PDB file of C-alpha atoms in Angstrom:
ATOM      1  CA  GLY N   1      -2.125 -36.184  21.802  1.00 43.00           C
ATOM      2  CA  GLY N   2      -3.688 -36.760  18.368  1.00 44.00           C
ATOM      3  CA  GLY N   3      -5.982 -33.734  18.679  1.00 46.00           C
ATOM      4  CA  LYS N   4      -3.059 -31.342  18.999  1.00 47.00           C
ATOM      5  CA  ILE N   5      -1.425 -32.636  15.837  1.00 46.00           C
ATOM      6  CA  LEU N   6      -4.704 -32.336  13.943  1.00 44.00           C
ATOM      7  CA  GLN N   7      -5.203 -28.737  15.162  1.00 45.00           C
ATOM      8  CA  MET N   8      -1.706 -27.726  14.073  1.00 44.00           C
ATOM      9  CA  THR N   9      -2.113 -29.379  10.695  1.00 46.00           C
ATOM     10  CA  GLU N  10      -5.442 -27.654  10.065  1.00 46.00           C
ATOM     11  CA  ARG N  11      -4.004 -24.311  11.130  1.00 47.00           C
ATOM     12  CA  ASN N  12      -0.958 -24.752   8.886  1.00 47.00           C
ATOM     13  CA  ARG N  13      -3.166 -25.445   5.876  1.00 46.00           C
ATOM     14  CA  SER N  14      -4.678 -21.966   6.230  1.00 53.00           C
ATOM     15  CA  LEU N  15      -1.282 -20.237   6.167  1.00 69.00           C
ATOM     16  CA  LYS N  16      -0.266 -18.736   2.862  1.00 74.00           C
ATOM     17  CA  LEU N  17       3.178 -17.739   1.696  1.00 79.00           C
ATOM     18  CA  VAL N  18       3.613 -14.009   1.222  1.00 75.00           C
ATOM     19  CA  VAL N  19       4.735 -13.490  -2.358  1.00 82.00           C
ATOM     20  CA  ILE N  20       5.636 -10.125  -3.859  1.00 86.00           C
ATOM     21  CA  PRO N  21       5.205 -10.353  -7.637  1.00 88.00           C
ATOM     22  CA  ASP N  22       6.442  -7.615  -9.961  1.00 91.00           C
ATOM     23  CA  SER N  23       2.792  -6.773 -10.679  1.00 93.00           C
ATOM     24  CA  LEU N  24       2.339  -5.700  -7.018  1.00 93.00           C
ATOM     25  CA  VAL N  25       5.511  -3.590  -7.199  1.00 94.00           C
ATOM     26  CA  GLY N  26       4.142  -1.941 -10.352  1.00 95.00           C
ATOM     27  CA  GLU N  27       0.777  -1.358  -8.704  1.00 95.00           C
ATOM     28  CA  ILE N  28       2.204   0.362  -5.622  1.00 96.00           C
ATOM     29  CA  THR N  29       4.638   2.518  -7.634  1.00 97.00           C
ATOM     30  CA  LYS N  30       1.663   3.702  -9.700  1.00 97.00           C
ATOM     31  CA  LYS N  31      -0.224   4.542  -6.480  1.00 97.00           C
ATOM     32  CA  ALA N  32       2.819   6.428  -5.144  1.00 97.00           C
ATOM     33  CA  LYS N  33       3.053   8.534  -8.310  1.00 97.00           C
ATOM     34  CA  GLU N  34      -0.676   9.368  -8.047  1.00 97.00           C
ATOM     35  CA  SER N  35      -0.529  10.155  -4.322  1.00 95.00           C
ATOM     36  CA  PRO N  36      -0.208  13.800  -3.186  1.00 93.00           C
ATOM     37  CA  ARG N  37       2.601  12.664  -0.822  1.00 93.00           C
ATOM     38  CA  LYS N  38       4.331  10.781  -3.692  1.00 96.00           C
ATOM     39  CA  ARG N  39       4.575   7.524  -1.759  1.00 96.00           C
ATOM     40  CA  PHE N  40       2.524   4.480  -0.934  1.00 96.00           C
ATOM     41  CA  ALA N  41       2.866   1.911   1.859  1.00 94.00           C
ATOM     42  CA  HIS N  42       1.485  -1.581   1.319  1.00 94.00           C
ATOM     43  CA  PRO N  43       1.502  -3.700   4.513  1.00 92.00           C
ATOM     44  CA  LEU N  44       1.926  -7.421   3.946  1.00 89.00           C
ATOM     45  CA  ARG N  45       0.901  -8.372   7.488  1.00 87.00           C
ATOM     46  CA  ARG N  46      -1.935  -7.539   9.858  1.00 86.00           C
ATOM     47  CA  PRO N  47      -1.276  -4.844  12.522  1.00 87.00           C
ATOM     48  CA  GLU N  48      -1.485  -7.434  15.320  1.00 88.00           C
ATOM     49  CA  ASP N  49       1.162  -9.723  13.799  1.00 88.00           C
ATOM     50  CA  PRO N  50       4.485 -10.047  15.682  1.00 90.00           C
ATOM     51  CA  VAL N  51       6.495  -8.985  12.627  1.00 90.00           C
ATOM     52  CA  GLN N  52       5.466  -6.157  10.325  1.00 91.00           C
ATOM     53  CA  ILE N  53       6.474  -6.253   6.652  1.00 92.00           C
ATOM     54  CA  ILE N  54       5.732  -3.188   4.559  1.00 93.00           C
ATOM     55  CA  LEU N  55       6.384  -2.587   0.872  1.00 95.00           C
ATOM     56  CA  ASN N  56       7.062   1.156   0.434  1.00 96.00           C
ATOM     57  CA  ALA N  57       7.048   2.910  -2.936  1.00 97.00           C
ATOM     58  CA  ILE N  58       8.694   6.330  -2.780  1.00 98.00           C
ATOM     59  CA  GLU N  59       9.171   9.002  -5.417  1.00 97.00           C
ATOM     60  CA  PRO N  60      12.083  11.507  -5.343  1.00 96.00           C
ATOM     61  CA  GLU N  61       9.876  14.460  -4.331  1.00 95.00           C
ATOM     62  CA  SER N  62       8.422  12.621  -1.307  1.00 96.00           C
ATOM     63  CA  TYR N  63       9.377  14.062   2.091  1.00 96.00           C
ATOM     64  CA  LEU N  64       9.397  11.469   4.861  1.00 95.00           C
ATOM     65  CA  ARG N  65       9.946  13.168   8.198  1.00 96.00           C
ATOM     66  CA  PRO N  66      12.856  11.657  10.144  1.00 97.00           C
ATOM     67  CA  HIS N  67      11.637   9.315  12.868  1.00 96.00           C
ATOM     68  CA  ARG N  68      12.804   6.628  15.239  1.00 95.00           C
ATOM     69  CA  HIS N  69      11.417   3.468  16.745  1.00 93.00           C
ATOM     70  CA  PRO N  70      12.261   3.661  20.456  1.00 91.00           C
ATOM     71  CA  ASP N  71      12.441  -0.067  21.137  1.00 90.00           C
ATOM     72  CA  LYS N  72      12.506  -1.715  17.703  1.00 93.00           C
ATOM     73  CA  SER N  73      15.065  -2.029  14.948  1.00 94.00           C
ATOM     74  CA  GLU N  74      13.950  -1.552  11.345  1.00 95.00           C
ATOM     75  CA  THR N  75      15.522  -3.497   8.510  1.00 96.00           C
ATOM     76  CA  ARG N  76      15.063  -2.260   4.956  1.00 96.00           C
ATOM     77  CA  PHE N  77      15.766  -4.068   1.693  1.00 96.00           C
ATOM     78  CA  ILE N  78      15.886  -2.338  -1.679  1.00 96.00           C
ATOM     79  CA  VAL N  79      13.482  -3.944  -4.155  1.00 96.00           C
ATOM     80  CA  GLN N  80      13.733  -1.458  -7.010  1.00 95.00           C
ATOM     81  CA  GLY N  81      15.413   1.875  -7.690  1.00 96.00           C
ATOM     82  CA  LYS N  82      17.785   3.815  -5.464  1.00 96.00           C
ATOM     83  CA  VAL N  83      17.296   5.400  -2.031  1.00 96.00           C
ATOM     84  CA  ALA N  84      19.391   7.103   0.623  1.00 96.00           C
ATOM     85  CA  VAL N  85      18.969   6.101   4.263  1.00 97.00           C
ATOM     86  CA  VAL N  86      20.088   9.069   6.358  1.00 97.00           C
ATOM     87  CA  SER N  87      20.580   8.736  10.117  1.00 97.00           C
ATOM     88  CA  PHE N  88      20.706  11.634  12.583  1.00 97.00           C
ATOM     89  CA  ASP N  89      21.769  12.331  16.140  1.00 97.00           C
ATOM     90  CA  ASN N  90      19.180  13.611  18.627  1.00 96.00           C
ATOM     91  CA  GLN N  91      19.855  17.231  17.587  1.00 96.00           C
ATOM     92  CA  GLY N  92      19.228  16.567  13.898  1.00 96.00           C
ATOM     93  CA  GLU N  93      22.821  16.461  12.660  1.00 96.00           C
ATOM     94  CA  ILE N  94      23.510  13.865   9.966  1.00 96.00           C
ATOM     95  CA  VAL N  95      25.492  10.919  11.328  1.00 96.00           C
ATOM     96  CA  GLN N  96      25.540   8.544   8.372  1.00 96.00           C
ATOM     97  CA  THR N  97      24.219   8.243   4.825  1.00 96.00           C
ATOM     98  CA  THR N  98      23.915   4.908   3.045  1.00 95.00           C
ATOM     99  CA  ILE N  99      22.842   4.565  -0.567  1.00 95.00           C
ATOM    100  CA  MET N 100      20.825   1.435  -1.301  1.00 96.00           C
ATOM    101  CA  GLU N 101      20.332   0.346  -4.891  1.00 93.00           C
ATOM    102  CA  LYS N 102      19.117  -2.854  -6.462  1.00 86.00           C
ATOM    103  CA  ASN N 103      22.372  -3.738  -8.190  1.00 83.00           C
ATOM    104  CA  GLY N 104      24.645  -1.711  -5.937  1.00 81.00           C
ATOM    105  CA  ARG N 105      26.962  -2.548  -3.067  1.00 84.00           C
ATOM    106  CA  ASN N 106      24.372  -1.886  -0.346  1.00 88.00           C
ATOM    107  CA  PHE N 107      20.970  -3.501  -0.553  1.00 90.00           C
ATOM    108  CA  VAL N 108      20.063  -3.913   3.143  1.00 92.00           C
ATOM    109  CA  VAL N 109      20.201  -1.358   5.970  1.00 95.00           C
ATOM    110  CA  ASP N 110      19.312  -2.115   9.588  1.00 95.00           C
ATOM    111  CA  THR N 111      18.552   0.874  11.826  1.00 96.00           C
ATOM    112  CA  PRO N 112      18.955   0.117  15.555  1.00 96.00           C
ATOM    113  CA  PRO N 113      16.276   1.061  18.115  1.00 95.00           C
ATOM    114  CA  GLY N 114      16.232   4.740  19.067  1.00 95.00           C
ATOM    115  CA  VAL N 115      18.124   6.021  15.996  1.00 97.00           C
ATOM    116  CA  TYR N 116      16.467   8.771  13.943  1.00 97.00           C
ATOM    117  CA  ASP N 117      16.506   8.151  10.204  1.00 97.00           C
ATOM    118  CA  MET N 118      14.737   9.042   6.972  1.00 97.00           C
ATOM    119  CA  LEU N 119      14.450   7.606   3.478  1.00 97.00           C
ATOM    120  CA  ILE N 120      15.070   9.729   0.414  1.00 97.00           C
ATOM    121  CA  SER N 121      14.181   8.362  -3.006  1.00 97.00           C
ATOM    122  CA  LEU N 122      16.922   9.056  -5.530  1.00 96.00           C
ATOM    123  CA  GLU N 123      15.164   7.485  -8.532  1.00 95.00           C
ATOM    124  CA  GLU N 124      11.591   7.327  -9.758  1.00 96.00           C
ATOM    125  CA  SER N 125       9.650   4.200  -8.773  1.00 97.00           C
ATOM    126  CA  SER N 126      11.944   3.279  -5.886  1.00 97.00           C
ATOM    127  CA  VAL N 127      10.604   0.497  -3.663  1.00 97.00           C
ATOM    128  CA  VAL N 128      11.848  -0.604  -0.241  1.00 97.00           C
ATOM    129  CA  LEU N 129      10.728  -3.580   1.830  1.00 96.00           C
ATOM    130  CA  ALA N 130      10.744  -2.722   5.552  1.00 95.00           C
ATOM    131  CA  VAL N 131      10.681  -5.316   8.332  1.00 95.00           C
ATOM    132  CA  ILE N 132      10.023  -4.260  11.914  1.00 93.00           C
ATOM    133  CA  GLN N 133       8.896  -5.986  15.087  1.00 89.00           C
ATOM    134  CA  GLY N 134       5.148  -5.844  15.687  1.00 84.00           C
ATOM    135  CA  PRO N 135       2.486  -5.494  16.665  1.00 84.00           C
ATOM    136  CA  TYR N 136       1.800  -2.175  14.963  1.00 82.00           C
ATOM    137  CA  LEU N 137       0.273   0.298  17.414  1.00 82.00           C
ATOM    138  CA  GLU N 138      -0.008   3.736  15.846  1.00 75.00           C
ATOM    139  CA  GLU N 139       0.480   5.656  19.115  1.00 76.00           C
ATOM    140  CA  THR N 140       3.780   3.925  20.021  1.00 73.00           C
ATOM    141  CA  HIS N 141       5.090   2.776  16.619  1.00 79.00           C
ATOM    142  CA  LYS N 142       7.387   5.722  15.956  1.00 89.00           C
ATOM    143  CA  GLN N 143       8.534   9.059  17.321  1.00 93.00           C
ATOM    144  CA  LEU N 144       8.809  11.905  14.822  1.00 95.00           C
ATOM    145  CA  ALA N 145      11.936  14.064  14.960  1.00 97.00           C
ATOM    146  CA  PRO N 146      11.067  17.299  16.814  1.00 96.00           C
ATOM    147  CA  TRP N 147      13.656  19.287  14.790  1.00 96.00           C
ATOM    148  CA  ALA N 148      12.212  18.387  11.374  1.00 97.00           C
ATOM    149  CA  PRO N 149       9.140  19.971   9.780  1.00 97.00           C
ATOM    150  CA  ALA N 150       5.779  18.226   9.838  1.00 95.00           C
ATOM    151  CA  GLU N 151       4.868  16.389   6.646  1.00 92.00           C
ATOM    152  CA  GLU N 152       1.637  18.394   6.504  1.00 92.00           C
ATOM    153  CA  ASP N 153       3.691  21.592   5.964  1.00 94.00           C
ATOM    154  CA  TYR N 154       4.487  20.942   2.303  1.00 93.00           C
ATOM    155  CA  GLU N 155       6.745  23.940   1.684  1.00 94.00           C
ATOM    156  CA  ALA N 156       8.810  23.462   4.853  1.00 96.00           C
ATOM    157  CA  GLY N 157       9.089  19.730   4.148  1.00 95.00           C
ATOM    158  CA  GLN N 158      10.337  20.303   0.602  1.00 95.00           C
ATOM    159  CA  THR N 159      12.847  22.918   1.806  1.00 96.00           C
ATOM    160  CA  TYR N 160      14.127  20.529   4.479  1.00 96.00           C
ATOM    161  CA  LEU N 161      14.316  17.621   1.992  1.00 96.00           C
ATOM    162  CA  GLN N 162      16.329  19.798  -0.414  1.00 96.00           C
ATOM    163  CA  SER N 163      18.720  20.876   2.371  1.00 95.00           C
ATOM    164  CA  ILE N 164      19.349  17.225   3.341  1.00 96.00           C
ATOM    165  CA  LYS N 165      19.923  16.295  -0.320  1.00 95.00           C
ATOM    166  CA  GLU N 166      22.474  19.121  -0.570  1.00 94.00           C
ATOM    167  CA  GLN N 167      24.245  17.961   2.608  1.00 93.00           C
ATOM    168  CA  ILE N 168      24.553  14.383   1.366  1.00 94.00           C
ATOM    169  CA  GLN N 169      25.402  15.340  -2.235  1.00 88.00           C
ATOM    170  CA  ASN N 170      28.950  13.975  -1.922  1.00 82.00           C
ATOM    171  CA  LYS N 171      27.543  10.523  -1.055  1.00 74.00           C
ATOM    172  CA  LEU N 172      25.298  10.274  -4.120  1.00 71.00           C
TER     173      LEU N 172
END
């Protein structure tokens, strides 16, 4: 019996709290601004962990292709700035738009499994904390929307992003 308690105690001593200081937020927003894709993802957990926590810095010109997680919900918290979370049906029609802002009415959005959505930054230096069930396996983590342009096609992505912004204009 005593050995088990000792093992747990030793293991617990090696666990560290995950703390997100404003210096880290500043660091990742700087990296997002410098990135060609105008965003930066900073994972706070290892890929094999049962819960994934990712700090995402997103600039307004960043196009994030709509995607879904087939069997996992994704919960997002606004840390800084202002973003739109746009959900779609399976044909690519907008179903819902929620604006998240630090001192606004909405600061958490939970997207159920199988629902396509995308983030759109509405202010410079926007940062979102995303929590999703792990482990992270790249090949099964998410499904990209077949009706939206690939992120690698810059022009098509920017045109699509602009068209979504125009469609949700009344929500902004």
